XYZ file of C-alpha atoms in Angstrom:
711
model
C 24.067 36.501 2.151
C 26.677 35.022 -0.011
C 29.001 37.952 -0.042
C 28.871 38.123 3.545
C 29.967 35.117 3.503
C 32.776 35.739 1.434
C 34.141 38.076 3.521
C 33.935 36.014 6.799
C 36.009 33.947 4.947
C 38.940 36.159 4.132
C 38.458 37.962 7.782
C 39.653 34.537 9.275
C 42.123 34.077 6.559
C 43.292 37.884 7.586
C 43.406 36.829 11.313
C 45.367 33.876 10.833
C 48.253 35.577 9.550
C 49.401 34.354 6.779
C 49.087 30.962 8.815
C 47.577 28.539 4.866
C 47.670 24.902 7.280
C 45.494 26.691 9.364
C 42.804 27.768 6.653
C 43.096 24.469 4.866
C 41.934 23.206 8.446
C 38.950 25.448 8.494
C 38.094 25.732 4.972
C 36.087 22.274 4.685
C 33.822 23.573 7.817
C 33.484 26.928 6.363
C 32.350 25.828 2.881
C 30.234 23.744 4.935
C 28.397 26.693 6.809
C 28.348 28.988 3.895
C 26.312 25.883 1.529
C 23.619 25.351 4.721
C 23.091 29.430 4.887
C 22.698 29.667 1.265
C 21.251 26.851 0.704
C 18.297 27.702 3.889
C 17.835 30.988 2.927
C 16.654 30.142 -0.391
C 14.769 27.443 0.796
C 13.755 28.278 4.189
C 11.578 31.675 2.979
C 8.135 31.703 3.344
C 7.577 32.819 -0.314
C 11.014 30.946 -2.282
C 11.396 32.588 -5.531
C 13.218 29.177 -6.672
C 11.613 25.425 -6.401
C 14.096 22.762 -5.661
C 14.610 19.195 -5.340
C 16.938 18.105 -1.728
C 17.528 14.940 -1.993
C 18.353 12.935 1.108
C 20.779 9.802 1.585
C 18.309 7.156 1.577
C 17.160 8.626 -1.949
C 14.139 10.554 -0.625
C 12.835 13.541 -2.396
C 12.086 16.696 -0.013
C 10.742 18.554 -2.267
C 10.125 22.795 -1.844
C 7.874 24.140 -4.615
C 7.632 28.410 -5.065
C 3.837 27.456 -5.873
C 1.747 24.183 -6.023
C 2.160 23.550 -9.298
C 5.763 24.233 -10.069
C 6.079 21.432 -6.517
C 3.607 19.007 -8.810
C 6.392 19.379 -11.811
C 9.473 18.799 -9.604
C 7.230 15.336 -8.083
C 7.027 14.284 -11.679
C 10.693 14.996 -12.285
C 11.504 13.211 -8.993
C 9.110 10.126 -9.524
C 11.136 10.143 -13.182
C 14.992 10.291 -11.766
C 13.869 7.269 -9.316
C 11.393 4.972 -11.080
C 10.951 6.215 -14.662
C 11.491 2.884 -16.482
C 8.745 1.266 -15.080
C 6.487 4.573 -14.523
C 6.527 4.625 -17.946
C 5.677 1.058 -18.842
C 2.675 1.642 -16.049
C 1.308 4.862 -18.511
C 1.723 2.771 -22.002
C -0.673 0.035 -19.723
C -2.632 2.364 -18.611
C -3.483 3.567 -22.000
C -3.931 0.549 -23.077
C -1.627 0.358 -26.009
C 0.841 -1.959 -24.072
C 1.368 -4.355 -26.962
C 1.282 -1.898 -29.281
C 4.523 -0.635 -27.362
C 6.219 -4.010 -26.213
C 4.822 -7.150 -27.780
C 1.803 -9.530 -27.772
C 2.573 -10.225 -23.869
C 1.077 -7.384 -23.056
C -1.915 -8.105 -25.363
C -4.231 -9.473 -22.371
C -3.524 -6.145 -20.741
C -4.668 -4.249 -23.455
C -7.585 -6.071 -23.636
C -8.524 -5.547 -20.092
C -7.979 -2.106 -19.914
C -10.000 -0.861 -22.956
C -12.879 -3.427 -22.297
C -12.905 -1.444 -18.846
C -12.740 1.878 -21.004
C -10.020 3.427 -19.183
C -8.011 5.252 -21.969
C -11.731 6.982 -22.976
C -12.904 7.341 -19.706
C -9.971 9.144 -18.540
C -10.075 12.003 -21.057
C -13.601 12.928 -19.627
C -11.784 12.500 -15.933
C -9.999 14.781 -16.940
C -11.902 17.803 -18.554
C -14.214 17.021 -15.076
C -10.896 18.127 -13.132
C -11.104 22.146 -11.799
C -8.639 24.202 -13.777
C -6.488 24.692 -10.934
C -6.026 20.818 -10.477
C -5.652 20.256 -14.311
C -2.716 22.564 -14.308
C -1.117 20.335 -11.227
C -1.809 16.916 -13.246
C -0.041 19.062 -16.323
C 2.605 20.328 -14.502
C 3.264 16.916 -13.282
C 3.184 15.549 -16.543
C 5.453 18.161 -17.891
C 7.639 17.310 -14.763
C 8.311 13.585 -16.443
C 8.504 15.521 -19.661
C 11.162 17.318 -18.877
C 13.007 14.977 -17.127
C 13.254 12.549 -19.821
C 14.010 15.168 -22.555
C 17.061 16.645 -20.222
C 18.379 12.668 -19.449
C 17.390 10.785 -22.884
C 20.734 8.457 -21.800
C 19.203 7.587 -18.418
C 15.770 6.035 -19.991
C 15.367 2.902 -21.342
C 15.246 3.461 -25.328
C 11.969 0.791 -25.091
C 9.987 3.109 -23.127
C 10.462 6.291 -24.712
C 7.549 5.637 -26.972
C 4.931 6.622 -24.246
C 6.581 10.346 -24.389
C 4.956 12.788 -23.802
C 3.138 12.061 -20.997
C 0.075 14.110 -20.280
C -2.523 15.241 -17.211
C -5.057 12.466 -18.687
C -2.698 9.725 -18.639
C -1.914 10.547 -14.972
C -5.819 10.052 -14.634
C -5.675 6.294 -16.519
C -2.683 5.029 -14.644
C -4.630 6.136 -10.915
C -8.284 4.444 -12.448
C -6.230 1.347 -13.533
C -4.878 1.373 -10.178
C -7.709 1.836 -7.708
C -10.446 0.775 -9.864
C -9.240 -2.319 -11.626
C -6.295 -3.815 -9.665
C -7.475 -2.623 -6.200
C -11.432 -2.327 -6.239
C -11.779 -5.175 -9.557
C -8.841 -7.072 -10.567
C -9.040 -8.907 -13.657
C -7.746 -12.362 -12.259
C -10.639 -12.048 -9.650
C -13.372 -11.054 -12.017
C -12.546 -14.049 -14.084
C -13.783 -16.503 -11.154
C -16.978 -17.071 -11.000
C -17.192 -16.369 -7.142
C -14.475 -13.290 -5.639
C -11.313 -13.874 -3.654
C -10.650 -11.985 -0.279
C -6.537 -12.773 -0.371
C -6.075 -9.304 -1.551
C -2.984 -6.820 -0.675
C -3.372 -6.202 2.857
C -1.971 -3.928 5.420
C -1.429 -2.935 8.709
C -2.979 0.482 10.790
C -2.723 1.440 14.331
C -3.895 4.655 16.058
C -3.301 5.196 19.436
C -4.890 7.893 21.540
C -2.961 9.919 24.269
C -4.975 8.474 26.980
C -2.831 4.651 25.677
C 0.647 6.739 24.877
C 3.333 6.775 27.325
C 4.427 10.517 26.570
C 0.432 11.761 26.054
C 0.619 12.410 22.554
C -1.347 10.396 20.141
C 0.374 8.208 17.849
C -0.087 6.535 14.311
C 1.585 3.433 12.675
C 1.395 3.053 8.961
C 1.957 -0.572 7.464
C 0.624 -1.786 3.966
C 1.431 -4.912 2.383
C 1.816 -4.802 -1.174
C 3.915 -7.091 -3.550
C 6.995 -5.558 -3.926
C 7.165 -5.090 -8.208
C 4.747 -3.183 -10.806
C 2.119 -0.959 -9.986
C 2.671 -2.074 -6.123
C 5.441 -0.148 -5.435
C 5.481 2.867 -2.777
C 7.029 6.112 -3.426
C 8.010 7.819 -0.711
C 8.072 11.728 -0.661
C 8.152 15.206 1.410
C 6.172 17.788 -0.482
C 6.554 21.370 0.611
C 4.861 24.479 -0.800
C 2.456 27.131 -0.131
C -0.285 25.279 2.562
C 1.412 22.388 2.455
C 4.184 20.198 4.062
C 3.500 16.755 4.385
C 5.564 13.702 4.334
C 4.378 10.252 3.651
C 4.018 7.719 0.229
C 2.600 7.297 -2.862
C 2.138 4.267 -5.514
C 4.588 4.943 -8.159
C 2.794 7.007 -10.904
C 0.473 8.545 -8.478
C 0.678 12.601 -8.295
C -0.027 13.352 -4.929
C 0.609 11.375 -1.622
C -1.771 8.757 -0.712
C -0.456 8.266 2.923
C 0.822 11.180 4.899
C 1.349 13.577 8.130
C 2.225 16.918 8.106
C 3.200 18.754 11.585
C -0.934 18.283 12.708
C -2.375 15.264 11.359
C -1.811 12.375 9.865
C -3.335 8.956 8.211
C -2.807 5.521 6.374
C -4.929 3.081 4.755
C -5.365 -0.591 5.215
C -7.161 -2.760 2.020
C -10.736 -3.104 3.717
C -13.470 -5.770 3.448
C -15.095 -3.964 0.801
C -17.119 -5.083 -1.868
C -17.357 -2.789 -4.681
C -17.773 -4.506 -7.825
C -20.172 -7.553 -8.878
C -20.355 -9.686 -11.782
C -23.989 -10.084 -13.055
C -24.919 -13.299 -15.120
C -27.089 -11.910 -18.291
C -30.168 -14.126 -19.983
C -29.267 -13.446 -23.379
C -32.537 -13.163 -26.235
C -32.727 -12.130 -29.848
C -29.193 -10.762 -29.781
C -29.922 -8.773 -26.280
C -30.048 -9.982 -22.675
C -33.564 -9.715 -20.567
C -33.930 -7.406 -18.303
C -37.086 -6.429 -16.097
C -39.221 -9.103 -18.842
C -37.726 -6.607 -21.645
C -35.144 -7.265 -24.476
C -32.921 -4.781 -24.318
C -29.948 -4.365 -27.091
C -26.328 -4.110 -26.376
C -23.965 -0.990 -26.948
C -21.278 -2.656 -29.185
C -18.437 -0.587 -29.853
C -15.374 -1.731 -32.062
C -11.607 -0.710 -31.526
C -8.714 -1.718 -33.233
C -5.695 -2.836 -30.961
C -2.251 -2.760 -32.378
C 0.453 -5.633 -31.905
C 4.117 -5.553 -32.394
C 5.395 -8.112 -33.880
C 8.998 -9.480 -33.666
C 10.257 -8.665 -36.612
C 9.622 -4.292 -35.322
C 5.997 -4.562 -37.393
C 2.376 -3.867 -35.969
C -0.287 -6.008 -36.716
C -4.224 -4.953 -35.739
C -6.760 -6.547 -34.267
C -10.618 -6.143 -33.665
C -11.722 -5.777 -30.008
C -15.589 -5.718 -30.209
C -16.531 -4.646 -26.567
C -20.572 -5.138 -25.750
C -22.042 -3.636 -22.720
C -24.894 -3.920 -21.011
C -26.842 -1.403 -18.541
C -24.887 -3.318 -15.628
C -21.532 -2.845 -17.657
C -19.069 -4.313 -20.018
C -19.621 -7.600 -21.059
C -16.493 -9.812 -19.997
C -15.640 -13.495 -21.611
C -16.426 -16.083 -18.751
C -14.858 -19.728 -19.172
C -17.949 -21.531 -18.408
C -19.529 -19.398 -22.185
C -22.147 -17.349 -19.505
C -22.105 -13.993 -20.842
C -21.152 -11.652 -17.895
C -21.656 -8.368 -16.552
C -19.088 -6.612 -14.508
C -20.146 -2.965 -12.603
C -17.665 -1.374 -10.944
C -18.009 1.650 -8.293
C -16.799 5.198 -8.815
C -16.456 5.213 -12.385
C -18.354 8.785 -12.325
C -16.240 10.623 -9.365
C -13.005 11.031 -10.704
C -11.722 13.460 -7.290
C -9.578 11.022 -5.584
C -6.749 12.786 -6.649
C -7.793 16.271 -5.025
C -9.083 14.584 -2.204
C -5.523 13.172 -1.431
C -4.248 16.342 -1.595
C -6.562 18.014 0.113
C -6.045 15.606 3.186
C -2.665 16.502 2.865
C -3.167 19.939 3.752
C -5.657 19.481 6.416
C -5.390 20.929 9.678
C -7.252 19.030 12.320
C -10.052 16.791 12.527
C -13.176 19.147 11.479
C -10.971 19.874 7.833
C -9.616 16.504 7.526
C -13.471 15.079 7.472
C -14.945 17.614 5.572
C -12.482 16.438 2.943
C -13.086 12.463 3.675
C -17.052 13.503 3.235
C -16.509 14.269 -0.389
C -15.953 10.390 -0.937
C -13.888 10.755 -4.163
C -11.822 7.955 -2.347
C -13.432 4.712 -3.202
C -11.880 2.295 -1.436
C -9.469 1.588 1.967
C -10.199 2.331 5.600
C -8.733 5.600 6.806
C -6.807 5.339 9.840
C -5.762 8.806 11.046
C -4.007 10.599 14.748
C -3.923 14.000 15.275
C -1.866 16.658 17.661
C -4.988 17.576 19.635
C -5.171 13.959 20.312
C -7.997 12.550 18.549
C -7.827 9.072 16.963
C -10.391 8.089 14.069
C -11.421 4.867 12.029
C -13.540 5.102 9.167
C -14.103 1.864 6.862
C -13.965 4.326 3.910
C -15.301 3.619 0.240
C -17.713 3.940 -2.392
C -20.116 1.096 -1.088
C -23.208 -0.132 -3.048
C -26.468 0.904 -1.660
C -28.257 -2.693 -2.374
C -31.594 -3.721 -1.934
C -30.921 -6.880 -0.963
C -28.285 -10.344 0.438
C -25.837 -9.870 2.892
C -22.213 -9.575 2.211
C -21.902 -13.306 1.087
C -24.704 -13.226 -1.770
C -22.883 -10.270 -3.342
C -19.817 -12.230 -3.482
C -21.326 -14.918 -6.136
C -22.926 -14.474 -9.690
C -25.821 -11.589 -9.783
C -28.493 -12.479 -11.655
C -28.656 -9.759 -13.816
C -32.440 -9.708 -15.983
C -34.216 -7.873 -12.882
C -33.983 -4.194 -11.251
C -33.774 -5.501 -7.503
C -30.100 -6.597 -7.877
C -29.250 -3.288 -10.086
C -27.555 -0.957 -7.927
C -26.936 2.644 -8.881
C -26.331 4.783 -5.993
C -23.609 4.663 -2.967
C -23.974 5.005 0.450
C -23.059 8.527 1.971
C -20.431 9.427 4.505
C -22.562 9.064 7.642
C -23.509 5.388 6.662
C -20.123 4.410 7.023
C -19.226 2.647 9.848
C -16.940 4.780 11.992
C -15.036 4.930 15.255
C -13.496 7.955 16.670
C -12.177 8.562 20.210
C -12.975 4.853 21.642
C -12.690 4.752 25.579
C -9.604 1.675 25.057
C -7.347 4.617 23.639
C -7.037 2.712 20.492
C -7.564 1.576 17.073
C -6.567 -1.000 14.550
C -7.204 -2.927 11.431
C -5.321 -5.645 9.827
C -7.524 -5.845 6.585
C -10.216 -7.296 9.061
C -13.888 -6.028 8.717
C -14.685 -3.188 11.208
C -16.189 -4.232 13.547
C -13.586 -5.625 15.888
C -11.542 -2.162 15.331
C -11.129 -1.929 18.815
C -11.991 -3.464 22.559
C -14.759 -2.995 23.911
C -16.271 -3.241 20.808
C -17.992 0.213 19.521
C -19.304 -0.734 16.670
C -22.644 -3.276 16.240
C -22.582 -4.809 12.881
C -26.776 -5.341 13.620
C -26.625 -1.547 12.779
C -25.389 -1.795 9.545
C -26.550 -3.153 6.036
C -25.646 -7.106 5.830
C -24.444 -6.324 2.872
C -21.673 -3.710 4.464
C -18.720 -5.998 5.572
C -18.755 -9.839 6.633
C -19.292 -10.969 10.336
C -15.756 -12.889 10.460
C -13.865 -14.916 11.372
C -11.469 -12.555 13.129
C -8.013 -13.761 11.604
C -5.433 -14.486 13.744
C -2.778 -11.298 12.966
C -5.937 -9.513 13.816
C -6.116 -11.177 17.093
C -2.503 -10.781 17.836
C -2.672 -7.228 16.996
C -5.614 -6.678 19.749
C -3.806 -8.588 22.415
C 0.082 -6.124 21.545
C -2.655 -3.109 22.394
C -4.707 -3.957 24.862
C -1.968 -5.757 27.156
C 0.154 -2.908 27.119
C -1.715 0.792 28.848
C 0.847 2.708 28.046
C 2.965 2.646 24.661
C 5.825 4.286 23.821
C 6.983 4.959 20.349
C 9.895 2.761 20.799
C 7.463 0.366 22.063
C 5.256 1.093 19.087
C 8.634 0.433 16.512
C 9.482 -2.959 18.416
C 5.121 -3.938 18.373
C 5.737 -3.306 14.256
C 8.271 -5.960 13.972
C 6.859 -8.517 16.033
C 7.175 -12.114 14.285
C 5.596 -14.040 17.485
C 3.137 -16.487 15.553
C -0.387 -16.507 17.135
C -1.229 -20.041 15.649
C 1.327 -21.611 17.548
C 0.450 -20.006 20.623
C -3.159 -21.388 19.375
C -2.604 -25.229 18.420
C 1.021 -26.105 20.081
C -0.076 -26.890 23.203
C -2.303 -29.847 21.691
C -0.028 -30.536 18.864
C 3.265 -31.260 21.418
C 1.328 -33.475 23.815
C -0.130 -35.426 20.627
C 2.751 -35.920 19.271
C 3.972 -37.092 22.248
C 1.462 -39.557 22.547
C 0.331 -40.602 18.519
C 3.424 -40.357 17.174
C 6.424 -42.541 15.699
C 9.873 -41.674 16.967
C 10.285 -38.530 14.500
C 7.024 -37.130 15.524
C 8.358 -36.822 19.012
C 11.268 -35.512 17.943
C 9.410 -32.514 16.247
C 7.694 -31.904 19.045
C 10.864 -31.509 21.144
C 11.728 -28.948 18.138
C 8.421 -27.185 18.321
C 8.713 -27.011 22.345
C 12.214 -25.606 22.310
C 10.566 -22.845 19.557
C 10.291 -19.390 20.617
C 7.221 -19.403 18.568
C 8.439 -16.340 16.344
C 9.819 -16.343 12.967
C 13.252 -14.314 13.600
C 16.463 -15.235 11.193
C 17.102 -17.487 14.151
C 14.056 -19.268 15.069
C 14.417 -22.730 15.028
C 11.202 -24.782 14.915
C 9.211 -21.963 12.959
C 9.851 -23.949 9.516
C 9.000 -27.007 10.263
C 5.382 -25.902 11.801
C 4.618 -23.459 9.166
C 5.242 -26.192 6.670
C 2.816 -28.466 8.706
C -0.066 -25.666 8.557
C 0.687 -25.695 4.754
C 0.081 -29.369 4.976
C -3.302 -29.316 6.606
C -7.337 -28.583 6.137
C -7.238 -25.181 7.654
C -10.721 -25.514 7.626
C -11.513 -28.133 9.661
C -8.614 -28.370 11.853
C -10.011 -26.769 14.813
C -12.201 -28.024 17.377
C -13.956 -25.431 18.313
C -14.504 -22.937 15.764
C -14.283 -18.987 15.800
C -17.275 -17.389 17.999
C -18.318 -13.481 17.679
C -18.421 -14.307 21.169
C -14.828 -15.049 21.651
C -13.297 -13.025 19.103
C -10.057 -13.048 20.310
C -9.831 -16.489 21.686
C -10.818 -18.841 19.045
C -10.843 -20.488 17.200
C -9.139 -23.276 18.882
C -8.169 -26.800 20.148
C -7.203 -29.734 17.382
C -10.500 -31.527 16.368
C -8.127 -34.476 15.464
C -5.031 -34.760 16.988
C -3.832 -38.243 15.666
C -4.893 -36.639 12.361
C -2.588 -33.842 13.324
C 0.574 -36.056 14.155
C 0.276 -38.314 10.833
C 0.528 -34.772 9.289
C 3.431 -33.562 11.034
C 5.138 -37.071 10.734
C 4.750 -36.308 6.449
C 5.848 -32.921 6.829
C 8.775 -33.688 9.234
C 10.517 -36.194 6.819
C 10.294 -33.725 3.965
C 12.001 -31.176 5.842
C 14.971 -33.441 7.549
C 15.445 -34.241 3.952
C 15.370 -31.114 2.193
C 17.605 -29.061 4.941
C 19.279 -31.863 6.797
C 17.728 -30.811 10.310
C 14.211 -30.761 11.321
C 15.172 -27.065 13.761
C 16.700 -25.353 10.617
C 16.807 -21.613 11.281
C 14.345 -19.324 9.437
C 16.941 -17.314 8.476
C 18.021 -19.919 6.203
C 15.191 -20.729 4.437
C 13.522 -17.490 4.055
C 15.584 -14.735 2.133
C 15.721 -11.089 1.472
C 16.653 -10.942 -1.613
C 17.103 -7.677 -3.770
C 19.935 -7.152 -6.777
C 23.105 -7.971 -4.452
C 21.686 -8.373 -1.367
C 20.727 -11.757 0.182
C 20.034 -11.655 3.790
C 18.047 -13.777 6.634
C 14.899 -12.949 6.777
C 12.293 -12.521 9.490
C 8.655 -11.943 9.887
C 5.949 -14.326 7.806
C 2.714 -14.780 6.792
C -0.152 -12.647 8.119
C -2.576 -15.643 8.319
C -0.375 -17.861 10.710
C -0.786 -14.836 12.858
C 2.012 -12.964 12.469
C 2.136 -9.242 12.325
C 5.478 -8.644 10.671
C 3.928 -9.716 7.405
C 6.164 -11.259 4.429
C 4.969 -13.044 1.857
C 7.669 -15.510 -0.400
C 7.783 -17.630 -3.560
C 10.078 -20.774 -3.469
C 13.369 -21.072 -5.271
C 14.946 -23.952 -7.085
C 17.329 -24.644 -4.174
C 14.550 -25.184 -1.566
C 14.590 -21.662 -0.248
C 12.430 -18.869 -0.573
C 12.535 -15.107 -1.323
C 10.062 -12.546 -0.675
C 7.965 -10.804 -2.870
C 5.767 -8.760 -1.410
C 4.731 -7.952 2.989
C 6.127 -5.170 4.690
C 6.944 -2.777 2.299
C 6.544 1.036 3.543
C 6.183 1.787 7.428
C 5.827 4.641 9.150
C 5.769 5.634 12.823
C 4.463 8.903 13.780
C 4.173 10.437 17.280
C 2.502 13.853 17.179
C 4.673 15.572 19.774
C 6.016 19.459 19.084
C 7.687 18.870 17.016
C 6.065 15.843 14.978
C 8.635 12.465 15.382
C 9.018 9.728 12.840
C 11.140 7.320 11.479
C 10.100 5.483 8.440
C 11.384 2.595 5.948
C 10.622 1.500 2.352
C 12.263 -1.763 2.468
C 12.984 -2.378 -1.286
C 14.443 1.264 -1.404
C 13.122 4.644 -3.256
C 14.507 3.973 -6.473
C 14.035 1.067 -9.344
C 16.325 3.195 -12.001
C 19.807 1.281 -13.169
C 22.783 3.129 -11.805
C 21.257 4.189 -9.035
C 20.755 3.037 -5.067
C 19.641 0.062 -4.771
C 17.215 -1.670 -1.611
C 20.520 -2.386 0.282
C 21.131 -0.182 2.960
C 17.142 -0.523 3.739
C 16.651 -3.962 3.466
C 19.805 -4.071 5.400
C 17.283 -2.382 8.185
C 14.825 -4.457 7.431
C 16.788 -7.837 8.346
C 17.487 -5.599 11.435
C 13.889 -4.547 12.503
C 14.866 -1.174 12.469
C 13.110 1.566 10.862
C 14.893 5.039 10.013
C 14.634 8.531 11.390
C 12.816 10.574 8.587
C 14.076 13.931 8.012
C 11.533 16.214 8.188
C 12.654 19.752 9.341
C 14.839 21.813 6.113
C 17.469 21.784 8.835
C 17.602 18.201 9.285
C 17.424 17.774 5.331
C 20.068 19.671 4.934
C 22.234 17.851 7.182
C 21.672 14.875 5.196
C 22.028 16.356 1.590
C 22.869 14.022 -1.044
C 22.083 16.049 -3.959
C 20.149 19.171 -5.092
C 18.288 20.392 -8.156
C 17.162 24.105 -8.422
C 14.487 24.630 -10.916
């Protein structure tokens, strides 16, 4: 092929009769043609002889593997090139040796990881993998090591101590992320009761009957912190049996949210309970269980802690375990044991891999039925027009109690409260192809996935999921989906960027007249600002700052005159319980807003900012608790403004047309390594409420090629 292109160049040159200017004009185009033909010939073959990574101009790796093992190795290389320092930091923490590597500030992390048995269990998980998938994990690790060896100068000196990485490090990281962060977060476990303020997400599946073009569509939109182990990594993997595009968390060797030519899925954090704290009754150096005294299982570990002078200090960690699980220390002095699901089910990575290789709903469900993925809603759509919402998770089979009961401290002296099995796939709430033509989840319980409601909570164990209330963000998403009979792809993208505040729509009709009736001059001016406000949190929205500050100051649980009701899930709660008190709070808040920002109608984007590196842009979107679909969460800065730190992190909008159509955005960019492209370009798109086209075809990738790596 290459020789024939050289001949073509020579022929053009001869025909030009030696006209050098002519040759110089056509030469760039000919070279580009040669490059595309040569690269295309090497990459489009059904059995390519090499493996390559084609990096597009947004830093997304498109991996073309000659076989699956080579694709895993290339993916390890790609993640190191984009996030090498972060990845090695995360793997060091998953080993429970971070304090040994980087000092005492990581000691608490090591205590958690070692007490939970992550390093030891990762070895047994590694041995439990199929021989083929074990080779894939080893290949991913070898890609990490190969990049680090080739590019030592690009890896921070402090993280090189983690090298070399092994396959079981990958599993330890996965376990720490899923089982001991998402399911059992150490901060939640340390409290007496569980908190429901977990990372969030939006997910939509739209059937052909509800779409303008007659194709099923999918919207993926997780909301996670913009740092650490929560960072998404966007990628495209093609190898024998797979051609999938999506995203995964840094350090995970397979795509966790993805689509191929025929189907796709996303995840949302579901209202799921996969862990429990058991209070133990101590007796005779043991604990009571079913009328007998049992001895604790005890092991003593030695943790090393790096000192400021570089020396290592050893520290003992004594881990006691009951029949329930490891004993954790408590502030109140009680002995409490932690039980977490999924520790005997090590196949989630292979399940995700096989989900991406599935080609229809039957195959996809067969993979889901393994239930190796310990939590997360699955929202699905495909080319054949099917849509599905699965309340996925390893849900413990419990003998008693509703969802609220299991949020507290559980008696640990009886087998009546000790669960040992989880529900099979057929027990889980699931909706396929509803008459409404759409499904949604915004971290609400599964019962409100579509309207008219299909799932009846009375048909499931009372501990499966809570029964309400339906949050305002969920009500907002249902309103957008239900009110548009035929949604186009562009409309779905537009709805994704909606910053309208459902809570404002619910309360301003009471608050504004109350402020004018009961309020001071300042309250009446506030009413004027709120009346003129567009009830959105766009960068130029004026009034949103005042309203959000008022919401932050009220007692949210008691502000409504009409509480949420299962009978009216989309119109309750509603009304002000105490209008005069609400106005008093408004006056207080208004005085602070005016003093801080100089006026009451300060623009939302002047106060709330998108910041990354040198980029500082006005934000749009806000807290989902306000009923905003476009979720952003902020932390205060020293000057009275706020900086985004979590929320919309990865977005993908997919239409299963022929060919598949997709747009996406990784808000903070696709790399954290120094010297690589920062979040700037994508954050600028974020600020403009835009997604970028996904380059899924090989030709599109070549047309937007920034770098090529051949193995």
